[in-house]
Short mmCIF file of C-alpha atoms and ligand atoms in Angstrom, two decimals:
data_model
loop_
_atom_site.label_atom_id
_atom_site.label_comp_id
_atom_site.label_asym_id
_atom_site.label_seq_id
_atom_site.Cartn_x
_atom_site.Cartn_y
_atom_site.Cartn_z
CA MET A 1191 -63.98 7.75 -37.14
CA SER A 1192 -63.81 5.05 -34.52
CA GLN A 1193 -66.70 4.73 -32.18
CA ILE A 1194 -66.39 5.62 -28.53
CA ALA A 1195 -67.46 3.01 -25.96
CA LEU A 1196 -66.96 5.05 -22.81
CA GLU A 1197 -65.96 8.61 -22.11
CA THR A 1198 -65.27 10.83 -19.12
CA LYS A 1199 -65.66 14.58 -19.26
CA GLN A 1200 -63.82 16.73 -16.74
CA LEU A 1201 -63.87 14.05 -14.11
CA ASN A 1202 -62.80 15.04 -10.60
CA ILE A 1203 -62.54 12.48 -7.81
CA PHE A 1204 -62.06 13.27 -4.14
CA TYR A 1205 -61.34 11.19 -1.04
CA GLY A 1206 -62.61 13.58 1.60
CA GLU A 1207 -60.57 16.75 1.07
CA HIS A 1208 -57.92 15.05 -1.05
CA GLN A 1209 -58.40 15.37 -4.80
CA ALA A 1210 -57.06 12.23 -6.46
CA ILE A 1211 -58.27 12.89 -10.04
CA LYS A 1212 -58.30 16.31 -11.67
CA GLU A 1213 -60.31 17.23 -14.76
CA VAL A 1214 -59.71 13.98 -16.61
CA SER A 1215 -61.38 13.77 -20.02
CA LEU A 1216 -60.69 10.58 -21.97
CA ALA A 1217 -62.67 8.78 -24.68
CA PHE A 1218 -62.12 5.02 -24.99
CA LYS A 1219 -62.47 3.59 -28.47
CA LYS A 1220 -64.53 0.49 -29.14
CA ASN A 1221 -62.55 -2.71 -29.73
CA GLU A 1222 -59.38 -1.06 -28.61
CA ILE A 1223 -57.08 -1.74 -25.68
CA THR A 1224 -56.20 1.45 -23.83
CA ALA A 1225 -53.40 1.36 -21.26
CA LEU A 1226 -53.34 3.71 -18.25
CA ILE A 1227 -49.78 4.24 -17.07
CA GLY A 1228 -48.08 6.45 -14.49
CA PRO A 1229 -46.22 6.31 -11.19
CA SER A 1230 -47.63 4.81 -7.99
CA GLY A 1231 -50.28 7.00 -6.36
CA CYS A 1232 -51.05 9.06 -9.48
CA GLY A 1233 -54.70 7.96 -9.49
CA LYS A 1234 -54.87 5.17 -12.10
CA SER A 1235 -56.91 2.77 -9.95
CA THR A 1236 -59.12 5.57 -8.66
CA TYR A 1237 -59.93 6.61 -12.21
CA LEU A 1238 -60.42 3.05 -13.49
CA ARG A 1239 -62.79 2.20 -10.64
CA SER A 1240 -64.92 5.23 -11.36
CA LEU A 1241 -65.68 3.89 -14.82
CA ASN A 1242 -68.18 1.39 -13.42
CA LEU A 1243 -68.85 3.38 -10.24
CA ILE A 1244 -67.18 0.83 -7.95
CA ASN A 1245 -65.60 3.57 -5.84
CA ARG A 1246 -69.06 4.84 -4.95
CA GLU A 1247 -68.92 2.17 -2.27
CA ILE A 1248 -66.00 3.94 -0.56
CA ALA A 1249 -67.57 6.09 2.14
CA ASN A 1250 -65.66 9.37 1.66
CA CYS A 1251 -65.21 9.12 -2.12
CA ARG A 1252 -66.93 11.70 -4.33
CA ILE A 1253 -67.01 11.64 -8.15
CA GLU A 1254 -67.81 14.88 -9.97
CA GLY A 1255 -68.17 15.28 -13.71
CA GLU A 1256 -69.66 13.15 -16.46
CA ILE A 1257 -69.12 9.52 -17.42
CA TRP A 1258 -70.79 8.75 -20.74
CA TYR A 1259 -71.75 5.18 -21.58
CA SER A 1260 -74.35 3.93 -24.01
CA GLY A 1261 -75.77 7.39 -24.67
CA ARG A 1262 -76.20 8.53 -21.07
CA ASN A 1263 -74.23 10.05 -18.22
CA ILE A 1264 -73.96 7.22 -15.67
CA ASN A 1265 -72.58 9.42 -12.90
CA THR A 1266 -76.02 10.06 -11.45
CA GLU A 1267 -77.78 8.75 -8.35
CA LYS A 1268 -80.41 6.93 -10.36
CA GLU A 1269 -77.94 4.74 -12.26
CA ASP A 1270 -78.53 1.04 -11.50
CA VAL A 1271 -75.00 -0.09 -10.62
CA PHE A 1272 -75.89 -3.79 -10.42
CA ALA A 1273 -77.03 -3.71 -14.05
CA LEU A 1274 -74.20 -1.39 -15.08
CA ARG A 1275 -71.50 -3.74 -13.79
CA LYS A 1276 -72.87 -6.48 -16.00
CA ASN A 1277 -71.96 -4.28 -18.98
CA ILE A 1278 -68.76 -2.82 -17.60
CA GLY A 1279 -66.85 -5.68 -15.95
CA MET A 1280 -63.75 -5.53 -13.82
CA VAL A 1281 -60.72 -7.71 -13.12
CA PHE A 1282 -58.60 -6.74 -10.11
CA GLN A 1283 -54.89 -6.87 -9.40
CA ARG A 1284 -55.14 -9.84 -7.05
CA PRO A 1285 -57.12 -12.79 -8.34
CA ASN A 1286 -60.31 -12.87 -6.25
CA PRO A 1287 -62.18 -16.06 -7.11
CA PHE A 1288 -65.13 -17.00 -4.89
CA SER A 1289 -64.50 -19.81 -2.45
CA ARG A 1290 -66.58 -22.12 -4.63
CA SER A 1291 -65.97 -24.56 -7.46
CA ILE A 1292 -64.43 -23.48 -10.75
CA TYR A 1293 -67.80 -24.07 -12.40
CA ASP A 1294 -69.71 -22.02 -9.83
CA ASN A 1295 -67.32 -19.09 -10.06
CA ILE A 1296 -68.73 -18.55 -13.53
CA ALA A 1297 -72.26 -19.84 -13.03
CA PHE A 1298 -73.06 -18.12 -9.72
CA PRO A 1299 -73.10 -14.51 -11.01
CA LEU A 1300 -75.11 -15.64 -14.03
CA ARG A 1301 -77.68 -17.28 -11.76
CA ARG A 1302 -77.90 -14.06 -9.77
CA HIS A 1303 -78.76 -12.32 -13.01
CA GLY A 1304 -81.55 -14.83 -13.58
CA LEU A 1305 -80.00 -17.48 -15.84
CA THR A 1306 -80.81 -20.95 -14.50
CA ASP A 1307 -80.85 -23.21 -17.57
CA LYS A 1308 -78.24 -25.89 -16.83
CA GLN A 1309 -77.34 -26.58 -20.45
CA ARG A 1310 -76.91 -22.88 -21.20
CA LEU A 1311 -74.75 -22.46 -18.08
CA ASP A 1312 -72.59 -25.43 -19.13
CA GLU A 1313 -72.08 -23.83 -22.53
CA ILE A 1314 -71.09 -20.46 -21.11
CA VAL A 1315 -68.69 -22.05 -18.62
CA GLU A 1316 -66.97 -23.92 -21.45
CA THR A 1317 -66.88 -20.99 -23.89
CA THR A 1318 -65.54 -18.46 -21.41
CA LEU A 1319 -62.93 -20.86 -20.00
CA LYS A 1320 -61.76 -21.42 -23.58
CA GLN A 1321 -61.65 -17.65 -24.21
CA ALA A 1322 -59.59 -17.21 -21.07
CA SER A 1323 -57.29 -20.02 -22.14
CA LEU A 1324 -58.01 -22.08 -19.04
CA TRP A 1325 -60.27 -24.83 -20.41
CA GLN A 1326 -57.47 -27.29 -21.17
CA ASP A 1327 -56.16 -26.96 -17.61
CA VAL A 1328 -59.46 -27.50 -15.81
CA LYS A 1329 -61.95 -29.27 -18.05
CA ASP A 1330 -61.79 -32.52 -16.07
CA GLU A 1331 -62.09 -30.89 -12.65
CA LEU A 1332 -64.71 -28.18 -12.96
CA HIS A 1333 -66.09 -29.05 -9.55
CA LYS A 1334 -62.81 -28.63 -7.75
CA SER A 1335 -62.40 -25.53 -5.56
CA ALA A 1336 -61.18 -22.47 -7.45
CA LEU A 1337 -58.86 -21.76 -4.53
CA ALA A 1338 -56.85 -24.87 -5.43
CA LEU A 1339 -55.76 -23.26 -8.73
CA SER A 1340 -52.45 -21.44 -9.17
CA GLY A 1341 -52.43 -17.62 -9.10
CA GLY A 1342 -52.21 -17.38 -12.89
CA GLN A 1343 -55.03 -19.89 -13.31
CA GLN A 1344 -57.15 -18.04 -10.74
CA GLN A 1345 -56.65 -14.80 -12.66
CA ARG A 1346 -57.69 -16.47 -15.92
CA LEU A 1347 -60.75 -17.79 -14.07
CA CYS A 1348 -61.57 -14.23 -12.96
CA ILE A 1349 -61.28 -13.11 -16.58
CA ALA A 1350 -63.62 -15.95 -17.63
CA ARG A 1351 -66.05 -14.93 -14.88
CA ALA A 1352 -66.02 -11.33 -16.14
CA LEU A 1353 -66.49 -12.45 -19.76
CA ALA A 1354 -69.44 -14.65 -18.84
CA MET A 1355 -71.50 -11.53 -18.18
CA LYS A 1356 -70.91 -10.50 -21.80
CA PRO A 1357 -69.70 -7.03 -20.89
CA ASP A 1358 -69.10 -4.32 -23.49
CA VAL A 1359 -66.18 -2.95 -21.58
CA LEU A 1360 -63.60 -4.77 -19.48
CA LEU A 1361 -61.66 -2.81 -16.87
CA MET A 1362 -58.44 -4.42 -15.65
CA ASP A 1363 -56.30 -3.11 -12.80
CA GLU A 1364 -52.78 -4.55 -13.16
CA PRO A 1365 -54.19 -7.99 -13.91
CA THR A 1366 -50.79 -9.63 -14.37
CA SER A 1367 -48.71 -7.91 -11.71
CA ALA A 1368 -49.05 -10.78 -9.23
CA LEU A 1369 -48.11 -13.39 -11.85
CA ASP A 1370 -44.98 -15.00 -13.24
CA PRO A 1371 -43.88 -14.10 -16.80
CA ILE A 1372 -45.37 -17.25 -18.34
CA SER A 1373 -48.80 -16.69 -16.80
CA SER A 1374 -48.62 -12.98 -17.71
CA GLY A 1375 -47.76 -13.88 -21.27
CA ALA A 1376 -50.74 -16.27 -21.40
CA ILE A 1377 -53.04 -13.46 -20.22
CA GLU A 1378 -51.58 -10.98 -22.73
CA ASP A 1379 -52.33 -13.50 -25.49
CA VAL A 1380 -55.90 -13.77 -24.22
CA LEU A 1381 -56.30 -9.98 -24.26
CA ALA A 1382 -55.06 -9.73 -27.84
CA GLU A 1383 -57.89 -12.06 -28.88
CA LEU A 1384 -60.55 -10.45 -26.70
CA LYS A 1385 -59.88 -7.06 -28.26
CA GLU A 1386 -61.93 -8.17 -31.26
CA LEU A 1387 -64.99 -8.47 -29.04
CA TYR A 1388 -64.54 -5.99 -26.21
CA THR A 1389 -63.29 -2.57 -25.29
CA ILE A 1390 -60.52 -2.98 -22.74
CA VAL A 1391 -59.04 -0.41 -20.35
CA ILE A 1392 -56.00 -1.75 -18.51
CA VAL A 1393 -53.81 -0.25 -15.80
CA THR A 1394 -50.25 -1.47 -15.98
CA HIS A 1395 -46.92 -0.62 -14.42
CA ASN A 1396 -45.15 -2.64 -17.03
CA MET A 1397 -44.08 -0.39 -19.91
CA GLN A 1398 -43.25 -3.32 -22.17
CA GLN A 1399 -46.67 -4.75 -21.54
CA ALA A 1400 -48.37 -1.44 -22.38
CA ALA A 1401 -46.33 -1.18 -25.57
CA ARG A 1402 -47.09 -4.81 -26.55
CA ILE A 1403 -50.80 -4.96 -25.98
CA SER A 1404 -52.39 -1.50 -26.21
CA GLY A 1405 -53.35 0.66 -29.16
CA GLU A 1406 -53.75 3.80 -27.08
CA THR A 1407 -52.08 4.97 -23.89
CA ALA A 1408 -52.89 7.65 -21.32
CA PHE A 1409 -50.08 8.84 -19.06
CA PHE A 1410 -51.23 9.96 -15.60
CA LEU A 1411 -49.25 12.11 -13.19
CA SER A 1412 -50.53 13.51 -9.88
CA GLY A 1413 -54.16 12.90 -10.80
CA GLN A 1414 -53.97 14.51 -14.24
CA VAL A 1415 -53.59 13.13 -17.72
CA ILE A 1416 -50.38 14.53 -19.14
CA GLU A 1417 -50.61 12.87 -22.53
CA TYR A 1418 -53.07 10.61 -24.36
CA ASP A 1419 -52.26 9.24 -27.79
CA ARG A 1420 -51.63 6.18 -29.91
CA THR A 1421 -49.32 3.90 -27.91
CA SER A 1422 -46.70 4.00 -30.67
CA ALA A 1423 -46.58 7.80 -30.47
CA ILE A 1424 -46.37 7.81 -26.66
CA PHE A 1425 -43.45 5.41 -26.65
CA ARG A 1426 -41.56 6.52 -29.75
CA ASN A 1427 -42.28 10.19 -29.94
CA PRO A 1428 -43.89 11.64 -26.80
CA LYS A 1429 -44.92 15.28 -27.00
CA GLU A 1430 -44.42 16.05 -23.31
CA GLN A 1431 -41.10 16.02 -21.50
CA LYS A 1432 -42.76 14.46 -18.43
CA THR A 1433 -43.98 11.54 -20.52
CA GLU A 1434 -40.55 11.00 -21.94
CA ASP A 1435 -38.99 11.15 -18.47
CA TYR A 1436 -41.43 8.56 -17.19
CA ILE A 1437 -41.19 6.06 -20.01
CA SER A 1438 -37.44 6.29 -20.08
CA GLY A 1439 -37.42 5.41 -16.37
CA ARG A 1440 -36.20 8.75 -15.04
CA PHE A 1441 -38.86 8.72 -12.30
CA GLY A 1442 -41.71 6.56 -10.94
N1 ATP B 184 -59.80 4.47 -0.30
C1 ATP B 184 -59.02 5.57 -0.30
N2 ATP B 184 -59.16 6.52 0.66
C2 ATP B 184 -58.40 7.63 0.67
N3 ATP B 184 -57.45 7.91 -0.24
C3 ATP B 184 -57.24 7.01 -1.21
C4 ATP B 184 -58.01 5.79 -1.30
N4 ATP B 184 -57.57 5.10 -2.38
C5 ATP B 184 -56.60 5.84 -2.94
N5 ATP B 184 -56.39 6.98 -2.24
C6 ATP B 184 -55.40 8.05 -2.58
O1 ATP B 184 -55.65 8.51 -3.89
C7 ATP B 184 -54.43 8.68 -4.60
C8 ATP B 184 -54.43 7.82 -5.85
O2 ATP B 184 -54.42 6.45 -5.48
P1 ATP B 184 -54.62 5.28 -6.54
O3 ATP B 184 -54.73 4.01 -5.77
O4 ATP B 184 -55.70 5.62 -7.45
O5 ATP B 184 -53.20 5.36 -7.32
P2 ATP B 184 -52.57 4.36 -8.38
O6 ATP B 184 -52.08 5.20 -9.51
O7 ATP B 184 -53.52 3.26 -8.69
O8 ATP B 184 -51.30 3.79 -7.59
P3 ATP B 184 -50.60 2.33 -7.68
O9 ATP B 184 -49.84 2.35 -8.96
O10 ATP B 184 -49.71 2.30 -6.49
O11 ATP B 184 -51.67 1.29 -7.65
C9 ATP B 184 -53.33 8.36 -3.61
O12 ATP B 184 -52.89 9.58 -3.05
C10 ATP B 184 -53.99 7.50 -2.58
O13 ATP B 184 -53.39 7.66 -1.32
MG1 MG B 185 -53.46 1.19 -8.42
#
């Protein structure tokens, strides 16, 4: 049996009175890529952001239910979110590099977590830029501003920055939707390699992308999970009519 890296049990998420996620129970396998798909507004981002408690920062957002990680339920007041986000990293839809150098985008968060050794920082910067397939592009200009990179390069830098924390789990919210097909393809190639080392949960609107990169897929509709299975089963032989309608482009 595969091991589970992260699991939600009967998760409900509310924005004030509005319930955006209803009774969602999913278990994410270690070293697997799981895709979350579904039409706009069905709650994919809301769910993804709960997995490292980022939406706790939204004033009227309430998360009820259990989120199991590393042998404990993290959906409690006493959970240290600063430490948690080191283990469960996130890459957003729009590349959001800091307005600092390429080097510092990776080194700054590490310094905040107490790593100051220059040689060690240099090593991590190089390794993670290689993992994110950006090293060849930037190795001679590490001290240039990250904002001078292209969108696709910025997104790869954000992936490198997330990897530098050595997370167990990487959450990605439509990481390629703002990019051209070549940059998206480069990022998909990176993900295929990272899968060996990390557990990845990725939101995508792109059905072909979900089919290409993920081993498991969860289909969301109106805040609920309609179907969760191996990606090949979801795309070739869905059990639910609603899933079939969605993947064949009949709505959404
Ligand atoms: N900060 C917020 N405050 C109030 N309601 C919100 C907030 N963020 C999302 N919602 C609502 O929660 C529901 C789910 O939104 P969410 O962004 O999770 O959907 P999504 O599946 O990620 O959509 P998309 O594919 O367009 O990104 C929507 O009805 C949305 O209006
Ligand atoms: Mg979203």
